[in-house]
C-alpha cells in the first residue's frame, strides 16, 4: 500500500512566477494547468523537505529527479504528474504525485516505495485477456496510461488491440473495465476552484533549480541547490555575496565558433568595474567587451569550435583591456592554487574574480566568475564545508552554482584591481 505523507513547510525565497494577467477571464484562470517542468520542481521540494527534516532514510542529497509521466482520471482527463525519484545509478527511489492544477494542493502524495511497473502491468493485462478469451492469438497492447482514482489509489489502464481494457493495480491484479456500466469510477475529476494559498505554494517552487547534478555536490563538487538546505548539522554560516554581477553566456559569434569561457567570464568583471569607469563599456554592449577580451587574451579556437585561452594570457589580457579603455592604473594578477582565504579576501573587497579549472569533474577545463562564498562551520576548519558561489557561462546553467572547495586539483584565480581606489 502506498504510504501518504504530509509535506513540511518549504521556504524557497522570492517567487518568480507572475500573477494571472487581468486579461485572463476567471474561467480561464481556473482551467490553467501547470507544465511538467514545474511539476519536477514541486517534486524536488519533497526530497529537500524530507532530507532536511531527517524524515527519510531512502533519499539523500544524491537523489535525482527521473521520468515525469502524465496521470489521468478515470474519464481520461489529465489531472496530475507522476514524478519519479532515482539514485545516481538510475535505480528507482520512489515517486511523487503532483497535481496539474494551480489551484490545487501541489503534492497529492509521495512514496519512497516503487511505482507500479508499467511493463509488468501490460503483461498481466494481456495474460488475463488471453485467459478469458482462451484465444490462440495473443492480444497486443494498443495504449497504456496511469490513472489516479483518488487517495492513494493508482493504477495502469491497458487497452488491447481487441478493444478491451483492463485496470492493473499495485498488487498486479487485473480488472476488466471494458463495460463502463460495471465501473463505478469513470467520473471526471472536478477542476479545483480558485485558491490563492495553493497558488502561492506553486510560486515558491519556481526558485528550485536543476543542473550540475541537482543537489549532488559529492560526485562532482557542483550544485545549484543551497548546501545549507541539505548539508549535515553545522554550527553557523559564514558567507559573502556580491550582488549585481552580470552573467554573460557564451554564444557562437560565427558558425560553430563559440566565444570561449574565459573572455565571456571576464566580461562580467569588466562590466562590474564599468559602473565606476564607463569607458570600459564604450558601446553599452557586453558582447563587444567579450570580443575585445578575445583579442587581448589571444583566445583561439580548437577543432570543436571551443574558445581556448592560455593561463598566462588571462591576467595579461584583462589588464591590457582595462588599460586600453581608459583605466591605466588597473592591474590583473594570477594566483595559482589560491587558498580559500585568498578568495575570501578578494571577494570581501567587493570585486568578483575569475577561476579557471583544469580537469574539474563538472566543469572540465573551464573558467567561471566567482561572486561569493559560503562556509558551513563545524567547530574545526577541517570539518567545515566551504563553497565558492560562481556564475557559469553555459546557457544550461541559469542560476548561481555552489562549488565545493577542494573539488579540483589545479586552478588559477585571476583578480583585477585599480590602484588608488
Short mmCIF file of C-alpha atoms in Angstrom, two decimals:
data_model
loop_
_atom_site.label_atom_id
_atom_site.label_comp_id
_atom_site.label_asym_id
_atom_site.label_seq_id
_atom_site.Cartn_x
_atom_site.Cartn_y
_atom_site.Cartn_z
CA UNK A 1 0.00 0.00 0.00
CA UNK A 2 1.35 3.41 -0.91
CA UNK A 3 2.08 5.47 2.18
CA UNK A 4 0.82 9.05 2.30
CA UNK A 5 2.96 11.80 3.82
CA UNK A 6 2.21 15.37 4.79
CA UNK A 7 4.68 17.81 3.19
CA UNK A 8 6.60 20.10 5.53
CA UNK A 9 6.68 23.87 5.08
CA UNK A 10 9.20 24.96 2.45
CA UNK A 11 10.78 28.39 2.19
CA UNK A 12 12.50 28.98 -1.14
CA UNK A 13 12.91 32.74 -1.33
CA UNK A 14 11.44 35.23 -3.79
CA UNK A 15 8.75 33.85 -6.10
CA UNK A 16 9.43 34.24 -9.80
CA UNK A 17 6.07 33.27 -11.26
CA UNK A 18 3.91 36.18 -12.46
CA UNK A 19 0.27 36.59 -11.37
CA UNK A 20 -2.51 35.95 -13.84
CA UNK A 21 -2.90 38.90 -16.14
CA UNK A 22 -6.09 40.95 -15.91
CA UNK A 23 -6.97 39.98 -19.49
CA UNK A 24 -7.44 36.34 -18.46
CA UNK A 25 -11.02 35.52 -17.56
CA UNK A 26 -11.85 33.83 -14.27
CA UNK A 27 -12.98 30.69 -16.08
CA UNK A 28 -9.71 30.53 -17.98
CA UNK A 29 -7.77 31.02 -14.78
CA UNK A 30 -9.44 28.03 -13.16
CA UNK A 31 -8.61 25.85 -16.18
CA UNK A 32 -4.95 26.88 -16.13
CA UNK A 33 -2.63 23.89 -15.70
CA UNK A 34 0.99 23.64 -14.73
CA UNK A 35 3.76 22.40 -17.02
CA UNK A 36 5.77 19.23 -16.42
CA UNK A 37 8.86 21.36 -15.67
CA UNK A 38 7.14 22.94 -12.66
CA UNK A 39 5.94 19.51 -11.55
CA UNK A 40 9.61 18.44 -11.41
CA UNK A 41 10.39 21.42 -9.17
CA UNK A 42 7.45 20.64 -6.89
CA UNK A 43 8.60 17.02 -6.60
CA UNK A 44 12.14 18.17 -5.78
CA UNK A 45 10.71 20.06 -2.81
CA UNK A 46 9.51 16.74 -1.40
CA UNK A 47 13.05 15.38 -1.35
CA UNK A 48 14.51 18.62 0.02
CA UNK A 49 11.95 18.70 2.86
CA UNK A 50 12.34 15.03 3.72
CA UNK A 51 16.14 15.08 3.70
CA UNK A 52 16.35 18.34 5.65
CA UNK A 53 13.95 17.09 8.33
CA UNK A 54 15.53 13.62 8.55
CA UNK A 55 12.16 12.08 7.73
CA UNK A 56 13.56 9.61 5.19
CA UNK A 57 16.40 7.13 5.05
CA UNK A 58 15.75 6.33 1.39
CA UNK A 59 16.55 9.72 -0.08
CA UNK A 60 19.65 11.86 0.34
CA UNK A 61 21.37 14.73 -1.44
CA UNK A 62 22.30 12.33 -4.26
CA UNK A 63 18.65 11.59 -5.08
CA UNK A 64 17.69 12.87 -8.52
CA UNK A 65 14.52 13.64 -10.43
CA UNK A 66 13.74 10.98 -13.03
CA UNK A 67 10.97 10.50 -15.58
CA UNK A 68 7.83 12.65 -15.43
CA UNK A 69 4.62 10.92 -16.62
CA UNK A 70 1.10 12.21 -17.21
CA UNK A 71 -1.58 10.88 -14.85
CA UNK A 72 -5.28 10.77 -15.81
CA UNK A 73 -8.60 10.48 -14.04
CA UNK A 74 -10.92 7.55 -14.91
CA UNK A 75 -12.66 9.63 -17.58
CA UNK A 76 -9.38 10.13 -19.43
CA UNK A 77 -8.63 13.74 -18.43
CA UNK A 78 -5.04 14.54 -17.43
CA UNK A 79 -5.10 15.71 -13.80
CA UNK A 80 -1.61 15.10 -12.37
CA UNK A 81 2.00 14.09 -12.96
CA UNK A 82 3.90 11.13 -11.55
CA UNK A 83 7.48 12.29 -10.95
CA UNK A 84 9.97 9.52 -10.31
CA UNK A 85 12.98 9.72 -7.98
CA UNK A 86 16.19 7.79 -8.62
CA UNK A 87 19.72 7.38 -7.33
CA UNK A 88 22.79 8.41 -9.39
CA UNK A 89 22.83 4.94 -11.00
CA UNK A 90 19.24 5.35 -12.20
CA UNK A 91 17.70 2.93 -9.66
CA UNK A 92 14.12 3.68 -8.58
CA UNK A 93 13.74 5.54 -5.24
CA UNK A 94 10.01 6.25 -5.26
CA UNK A 95 7.85 8.98 -6.72
CA UNK A 96 5.61 11.97 -6.04
CA UNK A 97 2.11 12.50 -7.39
CA UNK A 98 1.92 16.19 -8.34
CA UNK A 99 -1.32 17.98 -9.24
CA UNK A 100 -1.68 19.51 -12.71
CA UNK A 101 -3.76 22.42 -11.39
CA UNK A 102 -2.52 25.75 -9.99
CA UNK A 103 -5.47 25.91 -7.63
CA UNK A 104 -4.93 22.52 -6.03
CA UNK A 105 -2.54 21.41 -3.29
CA UNK A 106 0.67 20.78 -5.31
CA UNK A 107 1.73 17.47 -3.75
CA UNK A 108 -1.09 14.94 -3.73
CA UNK A 109 1.03 12.16 -2.25
CA UNK A 110 4.53 10.73 -2.28
CA UNK A 111 6.13 7.40 -1.60
CA UNK A 112 9.64 6.06 -1.18
CA UNK A 113 8.35 2.73 -2.50
CA UNK A 114 8.43 1.71 -6.13
CA UNK A 115 5.77 2.91 -8.52
CA UNK A 116 3.63 0.42 -10.42
CA UNK A 117 5.73 -1.34 -13.04
CA UNK A 118 4.12 -0.43 -16.36
CA UNK A 119 5.79 -3.22 -18.31
CA UNK A 120 4.65 -5.81 -15.81
CA UNK A 121 1.14 -4.33 -15.81
CA UNK A 122 0.97 -4.72 -19.60
CA UNK A 123 1.97 -8.36 -19.35
CA UNK A 124 -0.54 -9.11 -16.59
CA UNK A 125 -3.37 -7.43 -18.51
CA UNK A 126 -2.64 -9.29 -21.74
CA UNK A 127 -2.32 -12.62 -19.94
CA UNK A 128 -5.67 -12.01 -18.24
CA UNK A 129 -7.32 -11.12 -21.53
CA UNK A 130 -5.95 -14.14 -23.34
CA UNK A 131 -7.03 -16.39 -20.46
CA UNK A 132 -10.56 -15.03 -20.54
CA UNK A 133 -10.90 -15.35 -24.33
CA UNK A 134 -8.96 -18.63 -24.47
CA UNK A 135 -7.60 -17.35 -27.77
CA UNK A 136 -4.65 -18.91 -29.55
CA UNK A 137 -3.72 -15.46 -30.86
CA UNK A 138 -2.01 -13.26 -28.28
CA UNK A 139 -3.60 -9.80 -27.97
CA UNK A 140 -1.39 -6.74 -28.28
CA UNK A 141 -1.20 -3.55 -26.22
CA UNK A 142 -2.65 -0.54 -28.01
CA UNK A 143 -2.25 2.07 -25.26
CA UNK A 144 -1.48 2.47 -21.56
CA UNK A 145 -1.94 5.30 -19.10
CA UNK A 146 -1.51 5.94 -15.40
CA UNK A 147 -4.86 6.56 -13.70
CA UNK A 148 -5.49 8.12 -10.30
CA UNK A 149 -8.69 7.03 -8.54
CA UNK A 150 -8.28 9.41 -5.59
CA UNK A 151 -6.49 8.98 -2.29
CA UNK A 152 -3.54 6.64 -2.62
CA UNK A 153 -5.07 4.56 -5.39
CA UNK A 154 -3.13 4.49 -8.64
CA UNK A 155 -3.36 2.01 -11.48
CA UNK A 156 -2.22 1.32 -15.01
CA UNK A 157 -5.05 1.11 -17.54
CA UNK A 158 -4.18 -1.07 -20.51
CA UNK A 159 -6.09 -1.02 -23.80
CA UNK A 160 -5.70 -4.05 -26.04
CA UNK A 161 -5.82 -4.46 -29.80
CA UNK A 162 -9.21 -6.18 -29.33
CA UNK A 163 -10.71 -3.01 -27.83
CA UNK A 164 -10.91 -4.45 -24.34
CA UNK A 165 -9.41 -2.58 -21.35
CA UNK A 166 -8.03 -3.66 -18.00
CA UNK A 167 -7.00 -1.73 -14.89
CA UNK A 168 -3.97 -3.13 -13.07
CA UNK A 169 -3.25 -2.01 -9.50
CA UNK A 170 -0.03 -2.15 -7.48
CA UNK A 171 -0.76 -5.73 -6.45
CA UNK A 172 -0.69 -6.67 -10.15
CA UNK A 173 -4.38 -7.61 -10.10
CA UNK A 174 -6.10 -7.01 -13.44
CA UNK A 175 -9.79 -5.99 -13.56
CA UNK A 176 -11.74 -5.59 -16.79
CA UNK A 177 -13.14 -2.09 -17.33
CA UNK A 178 -14.45 -2.62 -20.85
CA UNK A 179 -18.06 -2.46 -19.73
CA UNK A 180 -18.29 1.01 -18.22
CA UNK A 181 -21.71 0.24 -16.78
CA UNK A 182 -19.96 -2.03 -14.29
CA UNK A 183 -17.26 0.51 -13.49
CA UNK A 184 -18.21 2.98 -10.77
CA UNK A 185 -15.04 5.04 -11.15
CA UNK A 186 -15.45 6.77 -14.51
CA UNK A 187 -16.45 10.22 -13.28
CA UNK A 188 -14.40 13.23 -14.34
CA UNK A 189 -12.14 14.83 -11.72
CA UNK A 190 -13.54 18.29 -10.83
CA UNK A 191 -11.42 21.32 -11.70
CA UNK A 192 -10.43 22.95 -8.39
CA UNK A 193 -11.87 26.35 -7.54
CA UNK A 194 -9.62 29.41 -7.23
CA UNK A 195 -7.24 29.04 -4.27
CA UNK A 196 -4.73 31.83 -3.59
CA UNK A 197 -2.87 29.86 -0.90
CA UNK A 198 -2.19 26.96 -3.24
CA UNK A 199 -1.03 29.32 -5.98
CA UNK A 200 1.50 30.81 -3.58
CA UNK A 201 2.88 27.33 -2.94
CA UNK A 202 3.36 26.80 -6.69
CA UNK A 203 5.17 30.13 -6.92
CA UNK A 204 7.69 29.02 -4.31
CA UNK A 205 8.73 26.03 -6.41
CA UNK A 206 9.92 28.33 -9.23
CA UNK A 207 13.09 29.01 -7.19
CA UNK A 208 14.19 25.36 -7.27
CA UNK A 209 16.83 24.99 -9.98
CA UNK A 210 18.21 21.95 -11.74
CA UNK A 211 21.54 21.26 -13.36
CA UNK A 212 25.00 20.47 -12.10
CA UNK A 213 23.74 17.15 -10.80
CA UNK A 214 20.83 18.74 -8.93
CA UNK A 215 21.72 18.54 -5.22
CA UNK A 216 24.64 16.19 -5.75
CA UNK A 217 27.78 18.05 -4.70
CA UNK A 218 29.78 14.98 -3.68
CA UNK A 219 30.33 13.38 -7.09
CA UNK A 220 31.48 16.48 -8.99
CA UNK A 221 31.56 19.19 -6.33
CA UNK A 222 28.96 21.41 -8.03
CA UNK A 223 25.30 22.04 -7.18
CA UNK A 224 22.59 24.65 -7.78
CA UNK A 225 20.87 23.77 -4.51
CA UNK A 226 21.94 25.82 -1.50
CA UNK A 227 24.11 23.38 0.53
CA UNK A 228 22.76 24.87 3.76
CA UNK A 229 19.47 23.07 2.97
CA UNK A 230 20.97 19.57 2.89
CA UNK A 231 24.44 19.58 4.47
CA UNK A 232 24.68 17.76 7.84
CA UNK A 233 24.45 19.74 11.08
CA UNK A 234 26.69 22.81 11.36
CA UNK A 235 27.20 25.50 13.99
CA UNK A 236 26.91 28.64 11.89
CA UNK A 237 27.26 30.03 8.36
CA UNK A 238 29.90 32.48 7.17
CA UNK A 239 29.03 33.95 3.80
CA UNK A 240 29.56 36.88 1.46
CA UNK A 241 27.88 37.65 -1.86
CA UNK A 242 28.39 40.42 -4.41
CA UNK A 243 25.03 41.49 -5.82
CA UNK A 244 24.64 42.94 -9.28
CA UNK A 245 27.28 40.96 -11.21
CA UNK A 246 26.19 40.16 -14.76
CA UNK A 247 26.08 36.56 -16.01
CA UNK A 248 27.00 36.63 -19.69
CA UNK A 249 26.61 33.34 -21.59
CA UNK A 250 28.79 32.10 -24.44
CA UNK A 251 27.39 32.28 -27.97
CA UNK A 252 28.56 31.39 -31.47
CA UNK A 253 29.90 34.66 -32.89
CA UNK A 254 30.21 32.89 -36.25
CA UNK A 255 29.19 29.45 -37.48
CA UNK A 256 30.24 26.75 -34.97
CA UNK A 257 32.70 29.12 -33.27
CA UNK A 258 31.96 29.83 -29.59
CA UNK A 259 33.23 32.96 -27.87
CA UNK A 260 35.06 30.95 -25.21
CA UNK A 261 34.59 30.70 -21.46
CA UNK A 262 37.45 32.93 -20.31
CA UNK A 263 36.66 36.15 -22.22
CA UNK A 264 32.95 35.59 -21.55
CA UNK A 265 33.51 35.18 -17.81
CA UNK A 266 35.99 38.08 -17.84
CA UNK A 267 33.38 40.39 -19.36
CA UNK A 268 31.32 40.10 -16.16
CA UNK A 269 34.23 41.63 -14.23
CA UNK A 270 34.73 44.39 -16.80
CA UNK A 271 31.03 45.20 -16.54
CA UNK A 272 31.39 45.37 -12.75
CA UNK A 273 34.17 47.96 -12.99
CA UNK A 274 32.32 49.78 -15.79
CA UNK A 275 29.84 51.02 -13.19
CA UNK A 276 32.68 53.23 -11.92
CA UNK A 277 34.64 53.51 -15.18
CA UNK A 278 32.13 53.84 -18.08
CA UNK A 279 34.97 53.93 -20.63
CA UNK A 280 35.30 50.16 -20.16
CA UNK A 281 31.95 49.68 -21.90
CA UNK A 282 32.09 52.20 -24.75
CA UNK A 283 29.34 50.62 -26.89
CA UNK A 284 27.00 49.81 -23.97
CA UNK A 285 27.03 46.20 -25.21
CA UNK A 286 28.66 43.46 -23.13
CA UNK A 287 29.12 41.27 -26.20
CA UNK A 288 31.57 43.83 -27.57
CA UNK A 289 33.54 43.51 -24.32
CA UNK A 290 33.71 39.74 -24.82
CA UNK A 291 35.04 40.15 -28.35
CA UNK A 292 37.56 42.73 -27.13
CA UNK A 293 38.81 40.34 -24.44
CA UNK A 294 39.12 37.58 -27.03
CA UNK A 295 41.70 39.78 -28.73
CA UNK A 296 43.65 40.86 -25.64
CA UNK A 297 43.55 37.31 -24.19
CA UNK A 298 44.70 35.82 -27.52
CA UNK A 299 41.77 33.38 -27.47
CA UNK A 300 41.84 30.81 -30.30
CA UNK A 301 39.51 28.00 -31.41
CA UNK A 302 40.01 24.26 -31.22
CA UNK A 303 38.73 21.78 -33.80
CA UNK A 304 35.38 21.56 -32.00
CA UNK A 305 34.80 25.32 -32.17
CA UNK A 306 35.51 25.95 -28.48
CA UNK A 307 37.42 29.04 -27.42
CA UNK A 308 40.87 28.32 -25.93
CA UNK A 309 42.78 30.80 -23.72
CA UNK A 310 46.25 30.18 -22.24
CA UNK A 311 46.59 30.63 -18.46
CA UNK A 312 49.25 33.35 -18.69
CA UNK A 313 47.12 35.27 -21.18
CA UNK A 314 44.19 35.60 -18.77
CA UNK A 315 45.65 38.21 -16.42
CA UNK A 316 47.63 39.91 -19.21
CA UNK A 317 44.52 40.07 -21.36
CA UNK A 318 42.37 41.52 -18.58
CA UNK A 319 44.98 44.14 -17.70
CA UNK A 320 45.52 45.11 -21.34
CA UNK A 321 41.80 45.57 -21.91
CA UNK A 322 41.45 47.84 -18.86
CA UNK A 323 44.48 49.96 -19.79
CA UNK A 324 43.34 50.24 -23.42
CA UNK A 325 39.96 51.52 -22.29
CA UNK A 326 40.78 54.44 -20.08
CA UNK A 327 41.88 52.78 -16.81
CA UNK A 328 45.72 52.90 -16.97
CA UNK A 329 46.18 52.13 -13.26
CA UNK A 330 44.43 48.76 -13.49
CA UNK A 331 46.40 45.64 -12.61
CA UNK A 332 45.43 42.00 -13.08
CA UNK A 333 47.26 39.08 -11.49
CA UNK A 334 47.06 35.30 -11.47
CA UNK A 335 47.23 33.25 -8.27
CA UNK A 336 47.89 29.56 -8.87
CA UNK A 337 46.16 27.19 -6.45
CA UNK A 338 44.74 30.08 -4.43
CA UNK A 339 43.61 29.23 -0.90
CA UNK A 340 40.07 29.66 0.35
CA UNK A 341 41.20 32.62 2.45
CA UNK A 342 42.63 34.29 -0.68
CA UNK A 343 39.24 34.03 -2.38
CA UNK A 344 37.53 35.42 0.73
CA UNK A 345 39.96 38.34 0.89
CA UNK A 346 39.43 39.33 -2.74
CA UNK A 347 35.66 38.91 -2.64
CA UNK A 348 35.35 40.91 0.58
CA UNK A 349 36.98 43.77 -1.30
CA UNK A 350 33.67 43.67 -3.19
CA UNK A 351 35.22 42.66 -6.50
CA UNK A 352 34.39 39.42 -8.36
CA UNK A 353 37.28 37.24 -9.57
CA UNK A 354 37.90 34.66 -12.26
CA UNK A 355 38.54 30.99 -11.56
CA UNK A 356 40.00 28.75 -14.29
CA UNK A 357 39.83 24.98 -13.76
CA UNK A 358 41.75 22.08 -15.28
CA UNK A 359 40.03 18.68 -15.17
CA UNK A 360 37.40 19.66 -12.61
CA UNK A 361 34.80 16.82 -12.59
CA UNK A 362 31.83 19.00 -13.63
CA UNK A 363 33.48 21.88 -15.50
CA UNK A 364 36.46 20.11 -17.06
CA UNK A 365 38.81 22.82 -18.42
CA UNK A 366 36.77 25.94 -17.88
CA UNK A 367 36.63 29.49 -16.49
CA UNK A 368 33.83 30.93 -14.32
CA UNK A 369 33.15 34.19 -12.46
CA UNK A 370 33.31 33.90 -8.65
CA UNK A 371 30.86 36.20 -6.85
CA UNK A 372 30.72 34.89 -3.29
CA UNK A 373 31.49 32.22 -0.72
CA UNK A 374 29.55 30.20 1.85
CA UNK A 375 31.13 28.24 4.68
CA UNK A 376 29.20 25.88 6.94
CA UNK A 377 31.27 25.98 10.13
CA UNK A 378 31.56 22.89 12.35
CA UNK A 379 33.95 23.58 15.22
CA UNK A 380 37.25 22.97 13.43
CA UNK A 381 38.30 24.21 9.97
CA UNK A 382 38.92 20.67 8.72
CA UNK A 383 35.30 19.71 9.40
CA UNK A 384 33.77 22.80 7.80
CA UNK A 385 32.22 22.69 4.32
CA UNK A 386 33.42 25.54 2.10
CA UNK A 387 31.81 26.64 -1.16
CA UNK A 388 32.51 29.30 -3.75
CA UNK A 389 29.47 30.83 -5.42
CA UNK A 390 30.00 31.21 -9.17
CA UNK A 391 28.26 32.37 -12.32
CA UNK A 392 28.77 29.88 -15.12
CA UNK A 393 28.71 30.93 -18.79
CA UNK A 394 26.98 27.82 -20.17
CA UNK A 395 23.43 28.57 -21.26
CA UNK A 396 22.24 25.44 -19.41
CA UNK A 397 23.23 26.93 -16.03
CA UNK A 398 20.87 29.83 -15.40
CA UNK A 399 21.34 30.15 -11.63
CA UNK A 400 24.39 30.61 -9.42
CA UNK A 401 26.33 27.42 -8.73
CA UNK A 402 27.94 26.35 -5.44
CA UNK A 403 31.37 24.76 -5.99
CA UNK A 404 32.77 22.80 -3.08
CA UNK A 405 36.27 23.98 -2.25
CA UNK A 406 38.79 21.22 -2.88
CA UNK A 407 36.79 19.54 -5.67
CA UNK A 408 39.58 20.36 -8.12
CA UNK A 409 43.30 19.62 -8.33
CA UNK A 410 44.56 22.56 -10.38
CA UNK A 411 43.18 26.03 -10.91
CA UNK A 412 44.14 29.68 -11.29
CA UNK A 413 42.40 32.65 -9.68
CA UNK A 414 42.64 35.92 -11.60
CA UNK A 415 41.84 39.16 -9.82
CA UNK A 416 41.83 42.74 -11.04
CA UNK A 417 42.22 45.92 -9.01
CA UNK A 418 42.62 49.61 -9.80
CA UNK A 419 45.36 51.45 -7.93
CA UNK A 420 44.21 54.43 -5.93
CA UNK A 421 40.62 53.19 -5.44
#
